[in-house]
Short mmCIF file of C-alpha atoms in Angstrom, two decimals:
data_model
loop_
_atom_site.label_atom_id
_atom_site.label_comp_id
_atom_site.label_asym_id
_atom_site.label_seq_id
_atom_site.Cartn_x
_atom_site.Cartn_y
_atom_site.Cartn_z
CA MET P 1498 25.67 35.88 4.75
CA ASN P 1499 28.03 33.17 3.54
CA GLU P 1500 27.17 31.72 0.10
CA ASN P 1501 26.88 28.22 1.57
CA THR P 1502 24.16 29.35 3.99
CA VAL P 1503 21.99 31.00 1.33
CA PRO P 1504 18.99 28.71 0.70
CA LEU P 1505 18.63 27.56 -2.87
CA ARG P 1506 15.26 28.42 -4.38
CA ASP P 1507 13.72 25.69 -6.49
CA MET P 1508 12.35 26.56 -9.88
CA ILE P 1509 10.91 24.49 -12.72
CA LEU P 1510 12.34 24.15 -16.22
CA LEU P 1511 9.85 23.12 -18.90
CA LYS P 1512 11.18 21.94 -22.26
CA GLU P 1513 8.85 22.56 -25.18
CA GLY P 1514 7.74 19.65 -27.36
CA GLU P 1515 6.32 20.02 -30.88
CA VAL P 1516 6.16 23.78 -30.42
CA VAL P 1517 9.86 24.02 -31.31
CA LEU P 1518 9.08 22.77 -34.84
CA LYS P 1519 6.66 25.56 -35.69
CA GLY P 1520 9.04 27.93 -37.45
CA LEU P 1521 7.58 31.37 -38.05
CA ASN P 1522 4.43 30.41 -36.10
CA LYS P 1523 6.38 29.35 -33.02
CA ARG P 1524 5.65 32.55 -31.09
CA TYR P 1525 1.89 32.00 -31.35
CA PHE P 1526 2.14 28.48 -29.93
CA GLU P 1527 4.55 29.59 -27.18
CA GLN P 1528 2.13 32.30 -26.13
CA LYS P 1529 -0.72 29.77 -25.90
CA LEU P 1530 1.47 27.45 -23.88
CA SER P 1531 2.58 30.21 -21.52
CA GLN P 1532 -1.03 31.33 -21.01
CA ASN P 1533 -2.05 27.77 -20.14
CA ILE P 1534 0.87 27.41 -17.74
CA ARG P 1535 0.07 30.66 -15.93
CA ARG P 1536 -3.58 29.66 -15.59
CA ARG P 1537 -2.68 26.25 -14.18
CA LEU P 1538 -0.19 27.74 -11.71
CA LYS P 1539 -2.65 30.12 -10.05
CA PRO P 1540 -3.80 27.71 -7.29
CA PHE P 1541 -0.19 27.25 -6.18
CA GLY P 1542 0.92 30.82 -5.57
CA ARG P 1543 2.71 33.53 -7.51
CA PHE P 1544 5.16 32.54 -10.23
CA ILE P 1545 7.09 34.30 -12.98
CA VAL P 1546 6.81 32.46 -16.31
CA THR P 1547 9.39 33.25 -18.99
CA ALA P 1548 10.02 31.55 -22.36
CA MET P 1549 13.50 31.65 -23.93
CA GLN P 1550 15.36 29.34 -26.28
CA SER P 1551 12.57 26.70 -26.29
CA VAL P 1552 12.62 26.50 -22.48
CA ILE P 1553 9.96 27.91 -20.17
CA TYR P 1554 11.21 29.03 -16.76
CA VAL P 1555 8.78 28.88 -13.85
CA GLU P 1556 10.14 30.80 -10.85
CA PRO P 1557 8.30 31.27 -7.53
CA GLN P 1558 8.01 34.91 -6.52
CA ASP P 1559 8.03 34.21 -2.80
CA GLY P 1560 8.39 31.48 -0.21
CA ASP P 1561 4.64 30.89 -0.04
CA ALA P 1562 4.48 29.34 -3.52
CA ASP P 1563 3.72 25.60 -3.56
CA ILE P 1564 6.49 24.35 -5.83
CA ASP P 1565 5.53 20.69 -5.28
CA GLY P 1566 1.94 21.27 -6.34
CA ALA P 1567 3.04 23.39 -9.29
CA PHE P 1568 5.41 20.67 -10.50
CA GLU P 1569 2.66 18.04 -10.38
CA ALA P 1570 0.28 20.31 -12.28
CA MET P 1571 2.88 20.99 -15.00
CA LYS P 1572 3.10 17.24 -15.75
CA ASN P 1573 -0.39 17.46 -17.29
CA VAL P 1574 0.06 20.57 -19.44
CA PHE P 1575 0.00 19.71 -23.13
CA GLY P 1576 2.90 21.16 -25.10
CA ILE P 1577 5.62 20.25 -22.58
CA MET P 1578 8.07 17.49 -23.51
CA THR P 1579 10.06 17.23 -20.26
CA LEU P 1580 10.20 19.05 -16.95
CA THR P 1581 12.58 19.18 -14.04
CA ARG P 1582 13.17 20.91 -10.73
CA ALA P 1583 16.28 23.10 -10.93
CA VAL P 1584 18.20 25.89 -9.30
CA ALA P 1585 19.88 28.87 -10.96
CA CYS P 1586 23.37 30.17 -10.25
CA GLU P 1587 26.10 32.41 -11.65
CA LYS P 1588 27.71 31.32 -14.93
CA ASP P 1589 31.06 30.43 -13.37
CA LYS P 1590 32.50 26.91 -13.32
CA ASP P 1591 33.30 26.96 -9.60
CA VAL P 1592 29.93 28.43 -8.65
CA ILE P 1593 28.24 25.78 -10.79
CA LEU P 1594 30.25 23.07 -9.01
CA ARG P 1595 29.41 24.38 -5.54
CA THR P 1596 25.74 24.72 -6.47
CA ALA P 1597 25.62 21.14 -7.75
CA MET P 1598 27.23 19.87 -4.53
CA LYS P 1599 24.73 21.79 -2.42
CA TYR P 1600 21.57 21.18 -4.46
CA LEU P 1601 22.17 17.49 -5.18
CA ASP P 1602 24.11 16.59 -2.04
CA GLY P 1603 21.63 13.93 -0.90
CA GLU P 1604 21.62 12.15 -4.25
CA LEU P 1605 25.40 12.47 -4.58
CA ARG P 1606 25.93 10.84 -1.19
CA THR P 1607 23.67 7.84 -1.86
CA ALA P 1608 24.37 7.08 -5.53
CA LYS P 1609 27.05 4.60 -6.56
CA THR P 1610 27.48 5.62 -10.19
CA PHE P 1611 27.02 8.97 -11.90
CA LYS P 1612 27.81 11.13 -14.87
CA VAL P 1613 27.58 14.84 -15.67
CA GLU P 1614 25.75 16.10 -18.74
CA SER P 1615 26.19 19.71 -19.77
CA LYS P 1616 24.50 21.92 -22.33
CA ARG P 1617 25.94 25.29 -23.29
CA SER P 1618 23.42 27.51 -25.05
CA ASP P 1619 25.41 30.63 -24.16
CA LYS P 1620 28.35 30.41 -26.55
CA GLY P 1621 30.10 33.20 -24.66
CA PHE P 1622 30.75 30.82 -21.75
CA PRO P 1623 34.51 30.05 -21.81
CA MET P 1624 34.20 26.24 -21.54
CA THR P 1625 32.64 23.81 -23.98
CA SER P 1626 29.94 21.45 -22.76
CA ILE P 1627 32.42 18.58 -22.63
CA GLN P 1628 34.98 20.63 -20.71
CA LEU P 1629 32.39 21.70 -18.13
CA SER P 1630 31.20 18.10 -17.66
CA GLN P 1631 34.77 16.87 -17.25
CA TYR P 1632 35.62 19.58 -14.73
CA VAL P 1633 32.51 19.20 -12.56
CA GLY P 1634 32.55 15.40 -12.89
CA GLY P 1635 36.17 15.18 -11.79
CA GLU P 1636 35.61 17.41 -8.77
CA LEU P 1637 32.49 15.48 -7.72
CA ASN P 1638 34.38 12.21 -8.04
CA GLU P 1639 37.02 13.56 -5.68
CA ALA P 1640 34.50 14.98 -3.20
CA TYR P 1641 32.30 11.87 -2.99
CA PRO P 1642 34.32 8.64 -2.59
CA ASN P 1643 31.14 6.56 -3.02
CA LEU P 1644 30.78 7.67 -6.65
CA THR P 1645 32.12 5.93 -9.74
CA ALA P 1646 31.79 7.47 -13.18
CA ASP P 1647 29.54 5.52 -15.55
CA MET P 1648 28.80 7.05 -18.94
CA HIS P 1649 26.26 4.41 -20.03
CA THR P 1650 23.90 3.43 -17.20
CA PRO P 1651 24.56 5.81 -14.31
CA GLU P 1652 22.36 5.77 -11.23
CA LEU P 1653 22.52 9.59 -11.07
CA VAL P 1654 22.83 12.11 -13.88
CA VAL P 1655 23.92 15.60 -12.84
CA ARG P 1656 22.61 17.98 -15.50
CA LEU P 1657 24.10 21.41 -16.08
CA GLU P 1658 22.75 24.03 -18.47
CA VAL P 1659 24.47 27.31 -19.25
CA ARG P 1660 21.83 29.55 -20.76
CA GLU P 1661 21.36 33.20 -21.57
CA ARG P 1662 20.37 34.45 -18.13
CA ALA P 1663 22.11 32.01 -15.79
CA ALA P 1664 23.45 28.53 -15.28
CA TYR P 1665 21.07 25.84 -14.05
CA VAL P 1666 21.70 22.69 -12.06
CA HIS P 1667 19.23 19.84 -11.92
CA GLY P 1668 18.94 16.08 -11.57
CA ALA P 1669 16.32 13.79 -13.02
CA THR P 1670 13.95 14.97 -15.74
CA VAL P 1671 10.34 13.83 -15.94
CA ARG P 1672 8.41 13.15 -19.11
CA GLY P 1673 5.74 15.75 -19.81
CA ALA P 1674 2.32 15.40 -21.39
CA GLY P 1675 3.59 16.12 -24.92
CA GLY P 1676 1.23 17.20 -27.67
CA MET P 1677 0.21 20.76 -28.49
CA PRO P 1678 -0.98 23.56 -26.18
CA VAL P 1679 -4.72 23.41 -25.53
CA GLY P 1680 -6.46 26.02 -27.66
CA SER P 1681 -3.66 26.35 -30.19
CA ASN P 1682 -5.52 24.36 -32.86
CA GLY P 1683 -9.05 25.59 -32.30
CA VAL P 1684 -12.19 24.43 -30.46
CA ALA P 1685 -14.27 21.26 -30.76
CA VAL P 1686 -17.39 19.75 -29.22
CA SER P 1687 -16.82 16.34 -27.67
CA LEU P 1688 -19.74 13.96 -27.07
CA LEU P 1689 -19.09 12.83 -23.51
CA SER P 1690 -20.98 9.81 -22.20
CA GLY P 1691 -20.42 7.98 -18.93
CA GLY P 1692 -18.44 5.21 -20.61
CA ILE P 1693 -14.74 4.43 -20.97
CA ASP P 1694 -14.19 5.63 -24.53
CA SER P 1695 -15.41 9.22 -24.74
CA PRO P 1696 -13.20 10.60 -21.91
CA VAL P 1697 -10.19 9.05 -23.68
CA SER P 1698 -11.16 10.53 -27.06
CA THR P 1699 -11.66 13.93 -25.37
CA TYR P 1700 -8.19 13.72 -23.82
CA MET P 1701 -6.61 12.69 -27.12
CA MET P 1702 -7.99 15.63 -29.07
CA ALA P 1703 -7.11 18.08 -26.29
CA LYS P 1704 -3.57 16.72 -26.63
CA ARG P 1705 -3.64 17.82 -30.27
CA GLY P 1706 -4.30 21.38 -29.17
CA LEU P 1707 -8.10 21.56 -29.18
CA ARG P 1708 -10.05 23.40 -26.53
CA ILE P 1709 -12.90 21.04 -25.71
CA ILE P 1710 -16.59 21.71 -25.05
CA PRO P 1711 -18.05 18.44 -23.68
CA VAL P 1712 -21.71 17.72 -24.46
CA HIS P 1713 -23.63 15.13 -22.45
CA PHE P 1714 -27.13 13.85 -23.25
CA PHE P 1715 -29.23 13.22 -20.16
CA SER P 1716 -32.48 11.21 -20.08
CA PHE P 1717 -34.07 11.76 -16.69
CA PRO P 1718 -35.91 9.84 -15.21
CA TYR P 1719 -34.66 6.91 -17.29
CA THR P 1720 -31.16 7.81 -16.18
CA SER P 1721 -30.61 9.05 -12.64
CA GLU P 1722 -29.01 12.21 -11.28
CA LEU P 1723 -26.15 9.94 -10.25
CA ALA P 1724 -25.53 9.18 -13.93
CA LYS P 1725 -25.25 12.91 -14.65
CA GLU P 1726 -22.96 13.44 -11.66
CA LYS P 1727 -20.79 10.59 -12.91
CA VAL P 1728 -20.24 12.41 -16.21
CA ILE P 1729 -19.49 15.69 -14.43
CA ASP P 1730 -16.97 13.80 -12.28
CA LEU P 1731 -15.35 12.45 -15.46
CA ALA P 1732 -15.17 15.98 -16.86
CA LYS P 1733 -13.59 17.19 -13.61
CA LEU P 1734 -10.90 14.53 -13.97
CA LEU P 1735 -10.28 15.66 -17.54
CA THR P 1736 -9.71 19.28 -16.48
CA ALA P 1737 -6.29 18.16 -15.21
CA TRP P 1738 -5.40 17.78 -18.90
CA CYS P 1739 -7.92 19.90 -20.80
CA GLY P 1740 -7.98 22.90 -18.48
CA ARG P 1741 -11.17 24.79 -17.76
CA MET P 1742 -14.29 23.55 -19.55
CA PHE P 1743 -17.99 24.29 -19.86
CA VAL P 1744 -19.99 21.05 -19.95
CA GLU P 1745 -23.26 21.25 -21.89
CA ILE P 1746 -25.91 18.96 -20.35
CA VAL P 1747 -28.63 18.39 -22.96
CA PRO P 1748 -32.09 16.98 -22.02
CA PHE P 1749 -32.72 13.99 -24.27
CA THR P 1750 -35.74 12.23 -22.75
CA HIS P 1751 -38.41 13.61 -25.10
CA ILE P 1752 -36.33 12.81 -28.17
CA GLN P 1753 -35.86 9.20 -27.10
CA GLU P 1754 -39.55 8.81 -26.29
CA GLU P 1755 -40.46 10.18 -29.71
CA ILE P 1756 -38.03 7.79 -31.41
CA ARG P 1757 -39.45 4.84 -29.48
CA ALA P 1758 -43.03 5.81 -30.33
CA LYS P 1759 -42.59 6.62 -34.02
CA CYS P 1760 -39.54 4.83 -35.47
CA PRO P 1761 -38.75 1.15 -36.24
CA GLU P 1762 -37.00 -0.50 -33.32
CA GLU P 1763 -33.97 -1.68 -35.32
CA TYR P 1764 -33.12 1.96 -36.07
CA PHE P 1765 -33.51 3.30 -32.52
CA THR P 1766 -29.78 3.65 -31.84
CA ILE P 1767 -28.86 5.04 -35.26
CA ILE P 1768 -31.59 7.69 -35.17
CA MET P 1769 -30.76 8.54 -31.57
CA ARG P 1770 -27.12 9.12 -32.50
CA ARG P 1771 -28.15 11.21 -35.52
CA MET P 1772 -30.14 13.44 -33.19
CA MET P 1773 -27.13 13.73 -30.89
CA MET P 1774 -24.91 14.71 -33.81
CA ARG P 1775 -27.39 17.35 -34.96
CA ILE P 1776 -27.55 18.91 -31.50
CA ALA P 1777 -23.76 18.73 -31.00
CA ASP P 1778 -23.31 20.30 -34.44
CA GLU P 1779 -25.55 23.22 -33.47
CA ILE P 1780 -23.70 23.72 -30.18
CA GLY P 1781 -20.44 23.60 -32.09
CA LYS P 1782 -21.54 26.30 -34.50
CA MET P 1783 -22.74 28.47 -31.60
CA ASN P 1784 -19.24 28.25 -30.11
CA ASN P 1785 -17.24 28.69 -33.33
CA CYS P 1786 -16.03 25.11 -33.18
CA GLY P 1787 -14.19 23.47 -36.05
CA ALA P 1788 -15.13 19.84 -35.40
CA LEU P 1789 -17.04 17.26 -33.38
CA VAL P 1790 -15.24 14.54 -31.40
CA THR P 1791 -16.66 11.09 -30.66
CA GLY P 1792 -15.34 7.99 -28.91
CA GLU P 1793 -16.34 5.62 -31.71
CA SER P 1794 -14.11 2.64 -32.56
CA LEU P 1795 -14.74 0.75 -35.77
CA GLY P 1796 -16.79 -2.40 -35.21
CA GLN P 1797 -16.85 -2.14 -31.42
CA VAL P 1798 -20.67 -2.09 -31.17
CA ALA P 1799 -23.58 -2.23 -33.60
CA SER P 1800 -23.74 1.55 -34.00
CA GLN P 1801 -20.05 1.74 -34.91
CA THR P 1802 -19.91 -0.18 -38.16
CA MET P 1803 -18.79 1.81 -41.20
CA GLU P 1804 -22.35 2.01 -42.47
CA ALA P 1805 -23.69 3.13 -39.10
CA MET P 1806 -20.99 5.80 -38.68
CA GLN P 1807 -21.71 7.05 -42.20
CA CYS P 1808 -25.40 7.39 -41.31
CA THR P 1809 -24.75 9.23 -38.04
CA GLY P 1810 -22.06 11.50 -39.47
CA ALA P 1811 -24.20 12.47 -42.46
CA VAL P 1812 -26.27 14.95 -40.45
CA ALA P 1813 -23.29 16.95 -39.14
CA GLU P 1814 -21.99 19.95 -41.04
CA LEU P 1815 -18.82 20.06 -38.93
CA PRO P 1816 -16.19 17.37 -39.55
CA VAL P 1817 -16.30 14.44 -37.13
CA LEU P 1818 -13.01 13.43 -35.47
CA ARG P 1819 -12.80 9.84 -34.19
CA PRO P 1820 -9.41 9.45 -32.47
CA LEU P 1821 -10.19 5.91 -31.21
CA VAL P 1822 -11.44 4.55 -34.52
CA GLY P 1823 -8.52 2.14 -35.03
CA MET P 1824 -7.92 1.20 -31.38
CA ASP P 1825 -9.06 -1.92 -29.55
CA LYS P 1826 -10.70 -1.84 -26.15
CA GLU P 1827 -7.59 -2.87 -24.22
CA GLU P 1828 -5.65 0.06 -25.64
CA VAL P 1829 -8.40 2.45 -24.64
CA ILE P 1830 -8.62 0.97 -21.14
CA ARG P 1831 -4.86 1.39 -20.64
CA ILE P 1832 -5.14 5.09 -21.44
CA ALA P 1833 -8.24 5.46 -19.23
CA ARG P 1834 -6.40 3.91 -16.30
CA ARG P 1835 -3.46 6.27 -16.82
CA LEU P 1836 -5.80 9.27 -16.94
CA GLY P 1837 -7.61 8.14 -13.80
CA THR P 1838 -11.02 8.04 -15.53
CA PHE P 1839 -11.45 4.26 -15.70
CA ASP P 1840 -12.77 3.66 -12.18
CA THR P 1841 -15.38 6.38 -12.59
CA SER P 1842 -16.37 5.20 -16.07
CA ILE P 1843 -17.23 1.70 -14.84
CA LEU P 1844 -19.56 2.87 -12.06
CA PRO P 1845 -22.91 1.14 -12.69
CA TYR P 1846 -25.04 4.09 -13.75
CA GLU P 1847 -26.66 3.75 -17.17
CA ASP P 1848 -26.36 6.50 -19.74
CA CYS P 1849 -28.98 7.41 -22.31
CA CYS P 1850 -27.38 5.24 -25.00
CA THR P 1851 -28.28 2.06 -23.11
CA VAL P 1852 -31.80 2.93 -21.99
CA PHE P 1853 -33.64 2.26 -25.26
CA THR P 1854 -31.33 -0.33 -26.78
CA PRO P 1855 -33.12 -2.33 -29.52
CA ARG P 1856 -33.23 -6.11 -29.24
CA HIS P 1857 -31.96 -6.54 -32.81
CA PRO P 1858 -30.17 -3.37 -33.95
CA CYS P 1859 -29.50 -2.84 -37.64
CA THR P 1860 -25.72 -3.12 -38.04
CA HIS P 1861 -25.45 -2.28 -41.75
CA PRO P 1862 -28.06 0.43 -42.28
CA LYS P 1863 -28.61 2.19 -45.58
CA LEU P 1864 -28.82 5.95 -45.32
CA LYS P 1865 -32.02 6.23 -47.37
CA ASN P 1866 -33.77 3.70 -45.11
CA VAL P 1867 -32.69 5.54 -41.97
CA GLU P 1868 -33.85 8.85 -43.39
CA ALA P 1869 -37.22 7.28 -44.27
CA ALA P 1870 -37.59 5.88 -40.74
CA GLU P 1871 -36.66 9.24 -39.26
CA ALA P 1872 -39.19 11.15 -41.35
CA ALA P 1873 -41.87 10.46 -38.73
CA LEU P 1874 -40.09 12.86 -36.34
CA ASP P 1875 -40.29 16.65 -36.22
CA VAL P 1876 -36.51 16.80 -36.18
CA ASP P 1877 -36.06 20.57 -36.15
CA ALA P 1878 -38.53 21.11 -33.31
CA LEU P 1879 -36.93 18.37 -31.20
CA VAL P 1880 -33.45 19.77 -31.75
CA GLN P 1881 -34.53 23.31 -30.79
CA GLU P 1882 -36.36 22.02 -27.71
CA ALA P 1883 -33.23 20.18 -26.53
CA LEU P 1884 -31.01 23.20 -27.17
CA ALA P 1885 -33.38 25.47 -25.23
CA GLY P 1886 -33.32 23.16 -22.20
CA ARG P 1887 -29.60 22.57 -21.90
CA GLU P 1888 -27.70 23.24 -18.68
CA LEU P 1889 -24.19 24.69 -18.52
CA VAL P 1890 -21.72 23.41 -15.90
CA LYS P 1891 -18.46 25.35 -15.53
CA LEU P 1892 -15.41 23.37 -14.44
CA ASP P 1893 -12.07 24.98 -13.65
CA PRO P 1894 -9.04 23.05 -12.34
CA ARG P 1895 -8.12 26.08 -10.22
CA ARG P 1896 -11.24 25.45 -8.15
CA LEU P 1897 -10.88 21.67 -8.12
CA SER P 1898 -7.31 21.46 -6.81
#
C-alpha cells in the first residue's frame, strides 16, 4: 500500500499542568492523572494511555474507538493544561512534511496566513527546532500558493513535535481544565444544596485535586422529591469534572422540626447550619476526609457574616474550606454558566435552607448565645438519627455519557 493511501490515525496529546512542578513527587501525581484519564475514556472505546516527558499520549487501539467523544471528555479532566488532536509519524524531515500536508490539508488549503512551530525533545534528531520549522514552512509555502508566512498573528499554526518515540503533527491546541488531578490531594465532604453556589464550590475544590463526597440535606415533605432530583441532577453535571461520586442524601426534617419547636426563631438558620456541619463532619470522618467544603461567601446572606460562619464552623472538627468566600455573586454565576449548572440551580424547587427561614435572623450571633439556644436539643441523638437514615446515590460519568 502506498504511504499516501494509508489512513492517518488520530490520537490525543495531553500536556500536563501543575503536575510538571512536583519534583520528586511528580510520579505520584502523574499516576493519579493517568488513572483518571483511563477511567474517563472507558465509555469511548479502548485506548492506550502513556505518560512521557510531561505529555500523556492517548492512542485508540482500534477503529471502533470514539476519538471525538474522548477528546471532549479530556477537556474536563483536571490536571491537563492543553490538549490537541495529533498524528504520529517517523522522525524524518520529509516524512514529517508529507504527514503535515496530508493531516492538515484542509486547513492548509483554506488559510491565508500560517507559521510552523517545532519542538525537539529528542536531541538526537539532526535538525534544530528552528531548522525544522524553516524547512517545513518553506515547503508548505511552495505547495500552497494561498499561504503567506506570518510569525505574529497567523490564521493557522502547524505544530511539530519530535519526541522520544515518534514525531507528531497537529494544529490548534485547546485549553484544558487545569488544576490538579482529582484525588491527588485527598478527599473532602461538600455540602451540596440546590442553589448556585455549592456546585461551584464543589467544582473549585475538585480542581485543586480533592475527591468530593457531596452531602445533601433533604426535608420531605417540606421539600419535594423534585428538589432532591434537582440536586442529583446537579451532581450528575459535576461528574463531568469531579468524576464518579457517591452523593449522601441526609434526612433533615425531624431536626428542623425540633429546632422550630425548641429554639428561638432568630437562631433557626444558625442552629440548622450547625447541625448540618456536625453531620457532614461525621460523614467526613467515616470516609477519611480531610476537610469540609461549603459554598459560603462573606456577607452574601445573614448566615454568612463572619460571626455566623464562626458559629457554624465551631462544631466541625475537620477544617472548613470556603472557596467562594471572597467572590461576588456575578463571579459565581459566570462559573456556574460555564459549568452548565446554572440553569438547573435556578429551577424553582426550595431546599431545606429556605423552608424554615426566620423573619428576623440574627446576623451577628455570639457563640455562647447560640450554644445556649441549642441546649434545648438532644444534639447527639438527632445527629445519629440523621446518619442512620441517609441514602447513598452512586453517580459515574461512564454511565451518564
